[in-house]
mmCIF file of C-alpha atoms in Angstrom:
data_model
loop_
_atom_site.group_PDB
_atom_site.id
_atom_site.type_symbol
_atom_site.label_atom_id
_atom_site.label_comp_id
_atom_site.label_asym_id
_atom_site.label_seq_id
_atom_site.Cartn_x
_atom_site.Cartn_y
_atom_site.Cartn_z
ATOM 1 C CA UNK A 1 29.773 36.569 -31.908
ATOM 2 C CA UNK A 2 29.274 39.639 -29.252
ATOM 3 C CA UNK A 3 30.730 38.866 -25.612
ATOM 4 C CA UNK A 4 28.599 37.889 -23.327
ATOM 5 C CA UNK A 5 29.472 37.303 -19.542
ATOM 6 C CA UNK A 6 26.102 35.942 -18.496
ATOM 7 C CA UNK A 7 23.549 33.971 -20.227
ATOM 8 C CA UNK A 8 19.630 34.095 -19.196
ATOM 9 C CA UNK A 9 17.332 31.002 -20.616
ATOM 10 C CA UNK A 10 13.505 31.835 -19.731
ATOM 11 C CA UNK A 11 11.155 28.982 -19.557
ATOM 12 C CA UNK A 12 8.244 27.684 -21.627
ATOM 13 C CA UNK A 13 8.574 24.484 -22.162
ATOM 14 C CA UNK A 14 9.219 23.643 -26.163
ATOM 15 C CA UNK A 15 10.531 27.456 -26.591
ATOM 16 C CA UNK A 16 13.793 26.053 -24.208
ATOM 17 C CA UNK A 17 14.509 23.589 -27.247
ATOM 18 C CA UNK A 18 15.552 25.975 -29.367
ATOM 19 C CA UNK A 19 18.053 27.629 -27.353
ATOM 20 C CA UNK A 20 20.910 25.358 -28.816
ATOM 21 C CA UNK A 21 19.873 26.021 -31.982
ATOM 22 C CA UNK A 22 19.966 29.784 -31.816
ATOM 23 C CA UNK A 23 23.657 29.297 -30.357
ATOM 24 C CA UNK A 24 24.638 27.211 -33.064
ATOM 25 C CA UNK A 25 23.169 29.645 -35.416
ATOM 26 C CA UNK A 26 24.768 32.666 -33.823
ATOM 27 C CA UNK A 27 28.351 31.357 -34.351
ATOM 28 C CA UNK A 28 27.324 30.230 -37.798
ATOM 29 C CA UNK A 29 27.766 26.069 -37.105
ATOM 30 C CA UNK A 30 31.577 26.728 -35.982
ATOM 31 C CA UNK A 31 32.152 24.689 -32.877
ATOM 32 C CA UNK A 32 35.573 26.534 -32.940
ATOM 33 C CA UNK A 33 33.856 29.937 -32.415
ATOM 34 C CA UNK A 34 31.270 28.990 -29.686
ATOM 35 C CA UNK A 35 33.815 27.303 -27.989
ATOM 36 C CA UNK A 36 36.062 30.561 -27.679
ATOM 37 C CA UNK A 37 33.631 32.370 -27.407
ATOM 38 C CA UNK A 38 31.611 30.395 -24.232
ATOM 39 C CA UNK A 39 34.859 30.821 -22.515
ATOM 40 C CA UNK A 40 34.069 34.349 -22.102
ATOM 41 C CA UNK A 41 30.268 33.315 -20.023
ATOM 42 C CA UNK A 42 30.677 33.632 -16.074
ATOM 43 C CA UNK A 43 27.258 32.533 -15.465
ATOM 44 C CA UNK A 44 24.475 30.856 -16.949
ATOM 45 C CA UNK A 45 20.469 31.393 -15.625
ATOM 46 C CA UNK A 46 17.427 29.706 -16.252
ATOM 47 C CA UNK A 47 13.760 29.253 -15.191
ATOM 48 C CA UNK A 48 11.561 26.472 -15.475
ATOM 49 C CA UNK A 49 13.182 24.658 -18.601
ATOM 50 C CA UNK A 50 15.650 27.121 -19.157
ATOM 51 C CA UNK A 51 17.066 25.916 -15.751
ATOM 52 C CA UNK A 52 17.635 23.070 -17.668
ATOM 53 C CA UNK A 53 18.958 24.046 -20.434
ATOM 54 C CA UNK A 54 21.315 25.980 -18.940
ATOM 55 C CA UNK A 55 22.908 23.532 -17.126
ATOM 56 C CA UNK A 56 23.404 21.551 -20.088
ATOM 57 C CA UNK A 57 24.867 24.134 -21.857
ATOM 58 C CA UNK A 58 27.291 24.363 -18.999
ATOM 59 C CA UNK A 59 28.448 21.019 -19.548
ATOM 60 C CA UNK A 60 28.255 20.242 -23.307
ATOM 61 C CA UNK A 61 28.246 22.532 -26.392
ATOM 62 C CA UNK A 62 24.908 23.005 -28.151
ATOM 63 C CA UNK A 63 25.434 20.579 -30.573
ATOM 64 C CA UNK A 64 25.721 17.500 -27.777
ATOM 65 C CA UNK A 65 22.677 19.257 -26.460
ATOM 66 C CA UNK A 66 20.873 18.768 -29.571
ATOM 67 C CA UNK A 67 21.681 15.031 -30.148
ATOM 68 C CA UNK A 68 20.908 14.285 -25.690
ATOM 69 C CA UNK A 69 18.011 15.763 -25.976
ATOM 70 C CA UNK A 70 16.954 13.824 -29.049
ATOM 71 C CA UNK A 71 17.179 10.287 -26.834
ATOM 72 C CA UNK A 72 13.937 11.879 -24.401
ATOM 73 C CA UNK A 73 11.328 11.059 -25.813
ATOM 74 C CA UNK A 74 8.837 13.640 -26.846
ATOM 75 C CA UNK A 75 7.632 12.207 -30.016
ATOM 76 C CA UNK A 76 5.662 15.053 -31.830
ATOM 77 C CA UNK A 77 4.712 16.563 -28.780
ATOM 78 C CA UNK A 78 4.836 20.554 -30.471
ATOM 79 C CA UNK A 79 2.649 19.141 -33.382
ATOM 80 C CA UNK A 80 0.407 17.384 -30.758
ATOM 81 C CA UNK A 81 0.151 20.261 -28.107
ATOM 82 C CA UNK A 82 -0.408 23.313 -30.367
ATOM 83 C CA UNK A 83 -3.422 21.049 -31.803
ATOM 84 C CA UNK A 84 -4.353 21.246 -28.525
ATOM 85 C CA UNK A 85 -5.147 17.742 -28.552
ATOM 86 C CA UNK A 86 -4.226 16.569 -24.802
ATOM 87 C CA UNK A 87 -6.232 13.698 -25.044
ATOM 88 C CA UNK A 88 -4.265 12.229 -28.349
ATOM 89 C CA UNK A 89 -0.949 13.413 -27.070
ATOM 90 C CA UNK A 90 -1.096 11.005 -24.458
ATOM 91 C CA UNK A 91 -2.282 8.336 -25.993
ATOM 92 C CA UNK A 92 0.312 8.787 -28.692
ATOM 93 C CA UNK A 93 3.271 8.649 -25.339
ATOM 94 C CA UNK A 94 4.187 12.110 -26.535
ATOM 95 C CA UNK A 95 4.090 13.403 -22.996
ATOM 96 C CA UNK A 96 6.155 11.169 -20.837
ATOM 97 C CA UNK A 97 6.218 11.267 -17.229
ATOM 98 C CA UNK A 98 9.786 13.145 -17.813
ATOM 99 C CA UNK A 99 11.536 10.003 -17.021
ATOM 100 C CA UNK A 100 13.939 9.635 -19.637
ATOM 101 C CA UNK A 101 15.131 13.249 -19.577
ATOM 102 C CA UNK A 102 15.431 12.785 -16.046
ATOM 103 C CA UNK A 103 17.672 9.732 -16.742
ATOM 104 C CA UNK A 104 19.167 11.673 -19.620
ATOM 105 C CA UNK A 105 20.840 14.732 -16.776
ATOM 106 C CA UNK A 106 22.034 12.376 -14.615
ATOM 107 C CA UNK A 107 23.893 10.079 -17.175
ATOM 108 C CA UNK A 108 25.258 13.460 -18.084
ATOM 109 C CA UNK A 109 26.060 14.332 -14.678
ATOM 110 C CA UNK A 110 27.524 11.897 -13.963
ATOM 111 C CA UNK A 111 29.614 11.738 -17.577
ATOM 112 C CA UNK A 112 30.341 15.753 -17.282
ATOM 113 C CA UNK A 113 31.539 15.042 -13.559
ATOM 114 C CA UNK A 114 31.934 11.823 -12.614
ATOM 115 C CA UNK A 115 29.772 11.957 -9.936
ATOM 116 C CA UNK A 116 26.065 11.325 -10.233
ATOM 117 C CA UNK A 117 25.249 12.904 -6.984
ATOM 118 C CA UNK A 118 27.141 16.043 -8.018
ATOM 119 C CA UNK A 119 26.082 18.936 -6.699
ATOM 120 C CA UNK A 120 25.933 22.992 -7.543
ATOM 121 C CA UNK A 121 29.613 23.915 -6.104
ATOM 122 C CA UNK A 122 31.108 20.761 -8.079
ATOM 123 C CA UNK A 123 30.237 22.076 -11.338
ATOM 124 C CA UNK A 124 31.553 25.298 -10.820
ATOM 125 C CA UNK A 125 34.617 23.839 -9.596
ATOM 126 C CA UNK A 126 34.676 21.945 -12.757
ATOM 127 C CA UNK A 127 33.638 24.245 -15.300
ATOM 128 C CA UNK A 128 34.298 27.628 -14.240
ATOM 129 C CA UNK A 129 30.326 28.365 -14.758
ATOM 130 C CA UNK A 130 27.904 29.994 -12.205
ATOM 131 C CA UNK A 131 24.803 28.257 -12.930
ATOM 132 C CA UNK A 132 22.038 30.610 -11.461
ATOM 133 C CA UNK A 133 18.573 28.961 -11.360
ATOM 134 C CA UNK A 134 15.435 30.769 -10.706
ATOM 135 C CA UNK A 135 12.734 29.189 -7.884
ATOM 136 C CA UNK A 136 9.601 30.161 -6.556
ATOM 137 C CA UNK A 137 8.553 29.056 -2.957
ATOM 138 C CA UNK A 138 4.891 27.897 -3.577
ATOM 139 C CA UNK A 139 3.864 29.234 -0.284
ATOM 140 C CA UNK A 140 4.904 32.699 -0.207
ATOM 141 C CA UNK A 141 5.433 33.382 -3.522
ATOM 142 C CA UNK A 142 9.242 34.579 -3.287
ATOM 143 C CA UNK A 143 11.801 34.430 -5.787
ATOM 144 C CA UNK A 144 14.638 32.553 -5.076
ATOM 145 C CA UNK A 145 17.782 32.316 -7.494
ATOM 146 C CA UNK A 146 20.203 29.123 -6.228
ATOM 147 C CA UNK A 147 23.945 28.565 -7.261
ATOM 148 C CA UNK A 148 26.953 27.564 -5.648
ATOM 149 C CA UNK A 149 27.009 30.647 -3.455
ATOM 150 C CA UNK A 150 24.227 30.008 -1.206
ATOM 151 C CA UNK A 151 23.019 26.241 -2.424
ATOM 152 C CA UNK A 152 26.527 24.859 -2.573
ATOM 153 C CA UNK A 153 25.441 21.105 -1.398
ATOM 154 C CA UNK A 154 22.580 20.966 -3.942
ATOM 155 C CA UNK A 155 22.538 17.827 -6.082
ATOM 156 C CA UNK A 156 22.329 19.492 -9.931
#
């Protein structure tokens, strides 16, 4: 695989599940190779659900990404949504209120660094990783990017 010293994620919702899978398919399935290779990444960006995805990526090679991500919940929900069929979507539960996910980053938190209430500068302390992540104040309209640097006390 080509070096890489920073990672970007963008968001769009299902489009962030597929970033593990691109990993895994740019080292060709060796966990060996991604491993060396990640050790080379300074920092790692998102938006939206890329944030999210980053910071699991942080944490946990692609392939624990895969298998966390598979205890969420969302049942269908590309077949559902690109039928554009809100209505049955919910009614099926393949939206969820984002609970279990939610649930899902804080078990891993708090197994990644023992800590539930861990926050930006712990993880960088722990991992090496600058995890950037991309905000917008509603208000004004300004984009913000948080990390250890200036958000040090913020809860991941």
């Amino acid at each position: 695989m080509r070096p890489y010293k920073n990672l970007v994620f963008g968001g769009g919702a299902m489009h962030g599940c597929m970033y593990p899978g691109v990993l895994i398919a740019l080292c060709n399935g060796d966990r060996d190779a991604y491993a060396a290779w990640f050790k080379g990444v300074n920092c790692v960006a998102g938006t939206s659900v890329g944030s999210i995805f980053a910071y699991m990526l942080t944490v946990w090679d692609p392939w624990t990404v895969c298998e966390k991500i598979k205890t969420c919940g969302f049942r269908d929900i590309a077949a559902t949504l690109f039928d554009h069929n809100v209505a049955e979507a919910t009614m099926q539960r393949s939206i969820n209120s984002g609970r279990a996910l939610e649930a899902m980053l804080k078990r891993g938190v708090l197994e990644s660094l023992g800590d539930e209430g861990a926050t930006l500068l712990d993880l960088y302390k722990r991992t090496g990783k600058k995890l950037v992540i991309t905000v917008t104040d509603r208000q004004s309209g300004r984009v913000g990017f948080w990390n250890y640097t200036n958000r040090p006390e913020l809860p991941i």
